[in-house]
PDB file of C-alpha atoms in Angstrom:
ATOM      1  CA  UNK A 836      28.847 -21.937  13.116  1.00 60.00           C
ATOM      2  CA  UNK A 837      27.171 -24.217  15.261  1.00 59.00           C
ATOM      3  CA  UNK A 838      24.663 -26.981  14.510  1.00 61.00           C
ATOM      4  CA  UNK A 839      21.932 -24.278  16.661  1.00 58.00           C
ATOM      5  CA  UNK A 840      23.407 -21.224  15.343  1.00 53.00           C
ATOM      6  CA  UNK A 841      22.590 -22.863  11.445  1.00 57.00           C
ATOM      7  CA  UNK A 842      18.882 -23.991  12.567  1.00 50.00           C
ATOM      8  CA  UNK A 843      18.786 -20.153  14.006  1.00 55.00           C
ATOM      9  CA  UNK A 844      19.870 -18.661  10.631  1.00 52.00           C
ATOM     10  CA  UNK A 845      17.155 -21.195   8.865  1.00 62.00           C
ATOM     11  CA  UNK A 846      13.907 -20.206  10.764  1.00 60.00           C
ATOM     12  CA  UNK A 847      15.127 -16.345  10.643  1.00 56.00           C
ATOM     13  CA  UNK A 848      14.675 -16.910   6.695  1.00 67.00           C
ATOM     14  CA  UNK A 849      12.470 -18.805   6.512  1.00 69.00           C
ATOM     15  CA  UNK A 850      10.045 -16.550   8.812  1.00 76.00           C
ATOM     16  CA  UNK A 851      11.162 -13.564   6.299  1.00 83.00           C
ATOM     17  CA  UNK A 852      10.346 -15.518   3.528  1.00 86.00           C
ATOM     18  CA  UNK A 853       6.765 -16.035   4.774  1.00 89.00           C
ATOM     19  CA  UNK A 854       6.633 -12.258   5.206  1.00 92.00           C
ATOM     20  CA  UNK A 855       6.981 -11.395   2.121  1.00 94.00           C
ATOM     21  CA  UNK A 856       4.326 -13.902   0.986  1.00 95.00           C
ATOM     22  CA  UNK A 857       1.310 -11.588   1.336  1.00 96.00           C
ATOM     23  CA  UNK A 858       2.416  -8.528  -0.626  1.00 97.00           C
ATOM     24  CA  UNK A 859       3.568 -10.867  -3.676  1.00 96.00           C
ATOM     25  CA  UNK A 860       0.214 -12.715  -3.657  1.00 97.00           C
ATOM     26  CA  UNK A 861      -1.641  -9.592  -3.835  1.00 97.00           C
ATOM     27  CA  UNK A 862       0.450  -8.156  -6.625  1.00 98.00           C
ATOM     28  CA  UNK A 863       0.281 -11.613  -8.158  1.00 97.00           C
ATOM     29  CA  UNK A 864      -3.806 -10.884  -7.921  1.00 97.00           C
ATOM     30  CA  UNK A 865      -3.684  -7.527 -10.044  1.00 98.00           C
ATOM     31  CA  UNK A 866      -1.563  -9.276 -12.557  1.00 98.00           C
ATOM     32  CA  UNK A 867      -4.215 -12.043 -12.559  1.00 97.00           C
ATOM     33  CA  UNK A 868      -7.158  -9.480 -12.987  1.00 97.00           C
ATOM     34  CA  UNK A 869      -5.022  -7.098 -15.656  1.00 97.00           C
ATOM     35  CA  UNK A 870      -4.765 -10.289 -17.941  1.00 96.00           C
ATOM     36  CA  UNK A 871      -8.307 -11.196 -17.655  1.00 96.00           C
ATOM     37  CA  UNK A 872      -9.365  -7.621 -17.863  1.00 95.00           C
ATOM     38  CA  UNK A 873      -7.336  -7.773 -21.105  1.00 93.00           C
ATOM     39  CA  UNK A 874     -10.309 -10.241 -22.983  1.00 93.00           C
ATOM     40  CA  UNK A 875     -12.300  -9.159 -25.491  1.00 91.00           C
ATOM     41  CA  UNK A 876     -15.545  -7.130 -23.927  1.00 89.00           C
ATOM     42  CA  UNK A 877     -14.451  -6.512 -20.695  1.00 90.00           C
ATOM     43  CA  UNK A 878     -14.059  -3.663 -18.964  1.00 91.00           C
ATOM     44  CA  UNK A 879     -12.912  -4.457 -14.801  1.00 95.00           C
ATOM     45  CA  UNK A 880     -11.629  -0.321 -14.497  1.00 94.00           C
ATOM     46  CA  UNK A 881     -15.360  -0.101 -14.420  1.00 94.00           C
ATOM     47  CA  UNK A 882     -15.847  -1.236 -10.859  1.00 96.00           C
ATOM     48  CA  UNK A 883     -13.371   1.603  -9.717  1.00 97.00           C
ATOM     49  CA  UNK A 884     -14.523   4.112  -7.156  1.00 97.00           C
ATOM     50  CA  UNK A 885     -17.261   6.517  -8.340  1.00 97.00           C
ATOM     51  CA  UNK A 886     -17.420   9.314  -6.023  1.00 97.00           C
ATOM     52  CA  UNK A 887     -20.568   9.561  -4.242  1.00 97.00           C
ATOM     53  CA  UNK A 888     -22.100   7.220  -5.572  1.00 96.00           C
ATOM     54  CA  UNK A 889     -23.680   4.222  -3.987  1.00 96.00           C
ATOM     55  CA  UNK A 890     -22.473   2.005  -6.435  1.00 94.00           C
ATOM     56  CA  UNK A 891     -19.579   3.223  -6.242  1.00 94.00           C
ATOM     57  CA  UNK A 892     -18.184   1.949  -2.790  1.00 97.00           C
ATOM     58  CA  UNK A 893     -17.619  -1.635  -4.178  1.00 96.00           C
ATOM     59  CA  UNK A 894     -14.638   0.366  -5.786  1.00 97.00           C
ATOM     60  CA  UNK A 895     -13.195   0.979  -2.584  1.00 98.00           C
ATOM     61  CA  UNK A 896     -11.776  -2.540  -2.031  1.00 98.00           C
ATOM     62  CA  UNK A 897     -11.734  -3.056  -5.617  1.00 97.00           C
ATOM     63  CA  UNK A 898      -9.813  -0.244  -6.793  1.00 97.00           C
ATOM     64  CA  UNK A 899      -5.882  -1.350  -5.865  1.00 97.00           C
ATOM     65  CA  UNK A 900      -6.299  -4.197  -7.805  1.00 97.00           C
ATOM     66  CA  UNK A 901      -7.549  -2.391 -11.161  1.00 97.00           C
ATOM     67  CA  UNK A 902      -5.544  -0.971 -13.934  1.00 96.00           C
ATOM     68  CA  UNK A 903      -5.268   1.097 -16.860  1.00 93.00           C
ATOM     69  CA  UNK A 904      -3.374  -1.653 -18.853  1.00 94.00           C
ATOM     70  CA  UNK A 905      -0.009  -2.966 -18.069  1.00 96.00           C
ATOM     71  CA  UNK A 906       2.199  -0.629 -18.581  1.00 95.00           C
ATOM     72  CA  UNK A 907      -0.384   1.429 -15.631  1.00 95.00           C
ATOM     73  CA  UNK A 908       0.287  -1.775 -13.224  1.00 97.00           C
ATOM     74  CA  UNK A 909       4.220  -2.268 -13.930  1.00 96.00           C
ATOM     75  CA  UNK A 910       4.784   1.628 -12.983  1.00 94.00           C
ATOM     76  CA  UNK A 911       2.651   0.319  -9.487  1.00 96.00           C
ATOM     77  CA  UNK A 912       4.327  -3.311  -9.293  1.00 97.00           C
ATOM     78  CA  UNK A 913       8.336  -2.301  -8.275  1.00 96.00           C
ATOM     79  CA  UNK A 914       7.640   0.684  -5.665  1.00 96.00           C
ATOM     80  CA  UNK A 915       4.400  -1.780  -4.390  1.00 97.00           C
ATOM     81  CA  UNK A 916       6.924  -4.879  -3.655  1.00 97.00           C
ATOM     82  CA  UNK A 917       9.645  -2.516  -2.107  1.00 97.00           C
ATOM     83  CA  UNK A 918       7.433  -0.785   0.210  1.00 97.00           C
ATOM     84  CA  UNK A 919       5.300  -3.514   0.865  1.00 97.00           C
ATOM     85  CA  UNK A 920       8.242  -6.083   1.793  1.00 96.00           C
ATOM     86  CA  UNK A 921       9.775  -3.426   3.791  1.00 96.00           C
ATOM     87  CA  UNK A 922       6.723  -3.009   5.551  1.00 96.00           C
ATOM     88  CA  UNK A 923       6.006  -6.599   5.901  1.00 95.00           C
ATOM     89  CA  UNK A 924       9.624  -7.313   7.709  1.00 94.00           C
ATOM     90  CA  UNK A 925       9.895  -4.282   9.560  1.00 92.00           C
ATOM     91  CA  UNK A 926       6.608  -4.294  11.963  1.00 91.00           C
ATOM     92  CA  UNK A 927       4.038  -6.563  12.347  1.00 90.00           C
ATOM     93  CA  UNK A 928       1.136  -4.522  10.663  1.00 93.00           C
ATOM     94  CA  UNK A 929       1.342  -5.399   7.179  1.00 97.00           C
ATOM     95  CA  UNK A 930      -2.494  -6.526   7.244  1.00 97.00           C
ATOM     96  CA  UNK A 931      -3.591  -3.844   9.283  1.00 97.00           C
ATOM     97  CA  UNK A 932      -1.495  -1.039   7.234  1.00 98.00           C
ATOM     98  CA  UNK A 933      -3.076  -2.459   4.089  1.00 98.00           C
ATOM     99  CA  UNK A 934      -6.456  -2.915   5.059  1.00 98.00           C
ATOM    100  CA  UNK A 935      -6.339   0.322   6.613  1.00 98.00           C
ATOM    101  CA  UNK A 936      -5.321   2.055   3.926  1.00 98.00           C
ATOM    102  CA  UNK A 937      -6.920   0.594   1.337  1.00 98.00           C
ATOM    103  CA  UNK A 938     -10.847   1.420   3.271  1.00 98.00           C
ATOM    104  CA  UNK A 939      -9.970   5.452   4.472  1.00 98.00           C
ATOM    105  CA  UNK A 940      -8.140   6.076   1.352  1.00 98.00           C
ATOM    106  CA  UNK A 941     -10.663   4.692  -0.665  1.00 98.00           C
ATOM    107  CA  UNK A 942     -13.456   6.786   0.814  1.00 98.00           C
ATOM    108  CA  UNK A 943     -11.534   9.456   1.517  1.00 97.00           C
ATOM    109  CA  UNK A 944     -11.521   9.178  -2.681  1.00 97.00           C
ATOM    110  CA  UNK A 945     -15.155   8.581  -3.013  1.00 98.00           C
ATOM    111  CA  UNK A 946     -16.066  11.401  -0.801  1.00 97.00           C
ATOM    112  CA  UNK A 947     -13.783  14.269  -2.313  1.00 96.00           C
ATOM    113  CA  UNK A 948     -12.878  13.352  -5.345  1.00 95.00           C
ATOM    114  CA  UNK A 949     -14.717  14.715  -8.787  1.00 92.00           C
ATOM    115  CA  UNK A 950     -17.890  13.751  -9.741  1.00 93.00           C
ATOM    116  CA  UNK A 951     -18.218  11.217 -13.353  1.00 94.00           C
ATOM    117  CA  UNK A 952     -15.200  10.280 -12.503  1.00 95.00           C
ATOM    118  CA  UNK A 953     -13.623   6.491 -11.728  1.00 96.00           C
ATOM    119  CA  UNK A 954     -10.502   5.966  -9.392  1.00 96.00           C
ATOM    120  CA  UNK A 955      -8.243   3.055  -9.790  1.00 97.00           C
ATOM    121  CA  UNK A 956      -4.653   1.564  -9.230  1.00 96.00           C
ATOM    122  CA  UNK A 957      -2.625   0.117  -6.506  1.00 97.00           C
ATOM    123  CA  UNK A 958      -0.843   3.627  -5.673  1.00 96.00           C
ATOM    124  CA  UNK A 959      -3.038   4.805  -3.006  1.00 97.00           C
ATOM    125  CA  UNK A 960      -1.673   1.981  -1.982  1.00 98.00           C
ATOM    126  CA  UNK A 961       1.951   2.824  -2.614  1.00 97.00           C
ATOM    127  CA  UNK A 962       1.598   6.238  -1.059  1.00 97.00           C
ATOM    128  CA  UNK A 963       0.281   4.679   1.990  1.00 98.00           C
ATOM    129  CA  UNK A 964       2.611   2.327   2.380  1.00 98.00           C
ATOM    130  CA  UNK A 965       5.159   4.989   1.932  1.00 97.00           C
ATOM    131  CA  UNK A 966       3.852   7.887   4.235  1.00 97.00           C
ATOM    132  CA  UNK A 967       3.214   5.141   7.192  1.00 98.00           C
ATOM    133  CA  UNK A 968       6.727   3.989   7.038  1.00 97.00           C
ATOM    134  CA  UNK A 969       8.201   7.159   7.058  1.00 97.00           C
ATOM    135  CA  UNK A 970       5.799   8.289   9.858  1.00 96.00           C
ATOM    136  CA  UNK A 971       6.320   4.777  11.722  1.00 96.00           C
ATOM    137  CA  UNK A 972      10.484   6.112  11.735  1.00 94.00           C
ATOM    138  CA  UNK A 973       9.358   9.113  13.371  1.00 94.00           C
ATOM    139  CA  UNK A 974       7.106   8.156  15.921  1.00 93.00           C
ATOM    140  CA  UNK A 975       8.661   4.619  17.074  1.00 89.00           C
ATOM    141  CA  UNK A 976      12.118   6.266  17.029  1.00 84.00           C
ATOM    142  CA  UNK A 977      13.352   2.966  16.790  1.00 89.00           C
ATOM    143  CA  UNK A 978      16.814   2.546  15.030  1.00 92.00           C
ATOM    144  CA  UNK A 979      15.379   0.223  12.082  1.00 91.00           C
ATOM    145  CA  UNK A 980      12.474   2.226  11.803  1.00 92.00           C
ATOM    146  CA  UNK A 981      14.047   5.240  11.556  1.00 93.00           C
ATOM    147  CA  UNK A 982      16.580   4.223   8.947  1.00 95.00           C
ATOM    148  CA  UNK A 983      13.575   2.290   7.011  1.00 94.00           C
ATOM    149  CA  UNK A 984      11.711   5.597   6.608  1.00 94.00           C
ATOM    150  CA  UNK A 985      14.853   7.319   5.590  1.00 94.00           C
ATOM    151  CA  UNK A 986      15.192   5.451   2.831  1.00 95.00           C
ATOM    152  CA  UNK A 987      11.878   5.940   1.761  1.00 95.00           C
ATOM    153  CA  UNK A 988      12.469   9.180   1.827  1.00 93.00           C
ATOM    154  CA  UNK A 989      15.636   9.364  -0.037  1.00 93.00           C
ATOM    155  CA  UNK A 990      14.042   7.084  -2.809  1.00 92.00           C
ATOM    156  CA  UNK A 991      10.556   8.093  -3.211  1.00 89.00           C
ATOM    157  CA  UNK A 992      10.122  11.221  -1.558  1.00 87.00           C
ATOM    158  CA  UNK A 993       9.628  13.027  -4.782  1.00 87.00           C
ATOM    159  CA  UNK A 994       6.373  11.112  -5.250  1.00 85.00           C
ATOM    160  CA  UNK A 995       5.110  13.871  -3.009  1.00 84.00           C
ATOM    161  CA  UNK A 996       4.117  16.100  -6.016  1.00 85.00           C
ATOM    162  CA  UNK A 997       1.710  13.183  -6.733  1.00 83.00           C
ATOM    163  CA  UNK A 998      -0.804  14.569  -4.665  1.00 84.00           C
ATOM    164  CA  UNK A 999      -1.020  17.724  -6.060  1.00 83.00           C
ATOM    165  CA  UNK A1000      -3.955  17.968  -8.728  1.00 85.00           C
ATOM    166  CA  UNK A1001      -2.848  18.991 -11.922  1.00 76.00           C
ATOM    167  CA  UNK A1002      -1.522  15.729 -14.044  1.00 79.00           C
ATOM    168  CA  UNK A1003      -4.551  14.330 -16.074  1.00 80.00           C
ATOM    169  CA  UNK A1004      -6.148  10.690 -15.697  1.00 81.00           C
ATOM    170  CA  UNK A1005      -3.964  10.490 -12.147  1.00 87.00           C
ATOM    171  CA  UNK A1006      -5.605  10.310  -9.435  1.00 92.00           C
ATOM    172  CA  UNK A1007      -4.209  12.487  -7.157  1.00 93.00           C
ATOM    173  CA  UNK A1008      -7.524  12.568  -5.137  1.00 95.00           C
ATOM    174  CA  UNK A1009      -5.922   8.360  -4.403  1.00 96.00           C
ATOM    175  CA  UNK A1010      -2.368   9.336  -3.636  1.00 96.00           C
ATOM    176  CA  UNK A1011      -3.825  12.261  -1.365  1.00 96.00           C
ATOM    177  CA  UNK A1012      -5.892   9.967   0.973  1.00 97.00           C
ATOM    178  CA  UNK A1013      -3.655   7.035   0.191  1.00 97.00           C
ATOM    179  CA  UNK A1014      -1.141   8.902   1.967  1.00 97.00           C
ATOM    180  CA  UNK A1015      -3.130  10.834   4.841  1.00 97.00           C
ATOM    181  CA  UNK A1016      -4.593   7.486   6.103  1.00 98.00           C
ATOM    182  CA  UNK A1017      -0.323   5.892   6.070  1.00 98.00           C
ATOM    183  CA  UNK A1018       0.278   8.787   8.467  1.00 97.00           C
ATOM    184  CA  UNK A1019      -2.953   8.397  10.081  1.00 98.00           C
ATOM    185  CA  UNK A1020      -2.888   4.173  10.819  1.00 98.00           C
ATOM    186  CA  UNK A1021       1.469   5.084  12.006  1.00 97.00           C
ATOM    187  CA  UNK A1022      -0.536   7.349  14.510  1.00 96.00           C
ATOM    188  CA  UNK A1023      -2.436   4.719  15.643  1.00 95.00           C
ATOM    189  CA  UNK A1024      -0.853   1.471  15.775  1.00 93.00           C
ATOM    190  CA  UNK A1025       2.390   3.575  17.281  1.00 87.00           C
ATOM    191  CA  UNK A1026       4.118   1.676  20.438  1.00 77.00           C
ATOM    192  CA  UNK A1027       3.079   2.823  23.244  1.00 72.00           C
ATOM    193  CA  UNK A1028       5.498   4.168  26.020  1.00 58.00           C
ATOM    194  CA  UNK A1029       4.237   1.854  29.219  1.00 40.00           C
ATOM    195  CA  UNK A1030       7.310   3.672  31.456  1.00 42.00           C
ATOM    196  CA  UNK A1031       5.861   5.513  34.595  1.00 37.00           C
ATOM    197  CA  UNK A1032       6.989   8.953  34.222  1.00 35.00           C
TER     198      UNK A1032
END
């Protein structure tokens, strides 16, 4: 291998590596907040979303990084990474895919879901992530793409039972609008064909 070809190799890691910096520092954030939620008299979860409510809405950007203990944001923490590095080397939307889903499925949660209730947990997020790279497969019919979403499929695609009501203290409500605004943001930030027809 030559002296370019090495130098080549180096920046293509090192530009992956700096990929895959934003999804770690935002699941190193919820770790962060789970151990300080953990002192004595306090009580983060609060700040969830609470449907309809005024208040509420601060939940919306603060609900992916609250938790129902540890164990709540371990079950979150693998399929987040996963999803999230795949989505982070695979297009160049990680910040728009995770903003975007973390604002419409948030209020899609504070509009429909039940009243005196509070949503919270990163897997809105995780459903997001998930629907928009399977959708991304299908609509940029791109070979990487395509196989990327397949995968998804093949290891999560059970998780679509998630967003059927019916399991108590989920949120289904989150992994429902989590998941419509993945396929919804795909729609939208698709390539666009610029060939003349």
């Amino acid at each position: 291998m030559s002296r370019t070809d090495k130098l080549s190799v180096q920046k293509l890691r090192s530009s992956s590596v700096a990929k895959t910096i934003p999804i770690l520092a935002l699941v190193a954030l919820m770790w962060i907040e789970e151990v300080v939620d953990a002192l004595p008299n306090l009580n983060l979860d609060q700040y969830g979303i609470r449907p309809r409510q005024v208040e509420g809405l601060v939940g919306i950007p603060l609900a992916p990084f609250l938790h129902g203990g540890f164990g709540h944001l371990t079950t979150n923490t693998v399929p987040l990474i996963f999803l999230g590095v795949l989505l982070a080397l695979t297009t160049k939307r990680f910040w728009a895919v995770t903003l975007g889903v973390v604002l419409l499925g948030g209020l899609g949660t504070w509009l429909v879901a039940g009243s005196n209730t509070v949503h919270f947990g990163a897997s809105g997020v995780v459903y997001g992530y998930a629907a928009f790279l399977v959708a991304w497969g299908v609509l940029s019919r791109k070979l990487l793409s395509v196989l990327v979403g397949a995968v998804v499929v093949l290891l999560y695609g059970s998780i679509v039972f998630g967003v059927l009501p019916g399991q108590p203290g989920v949120s289904w409500e989150g992994h429902l609008f989590g998941a419509v605004a993945g396929v919804l943001l795909a729609f939208l930030l698709r390539p666009r064909d610029t060939t003349a027809s």
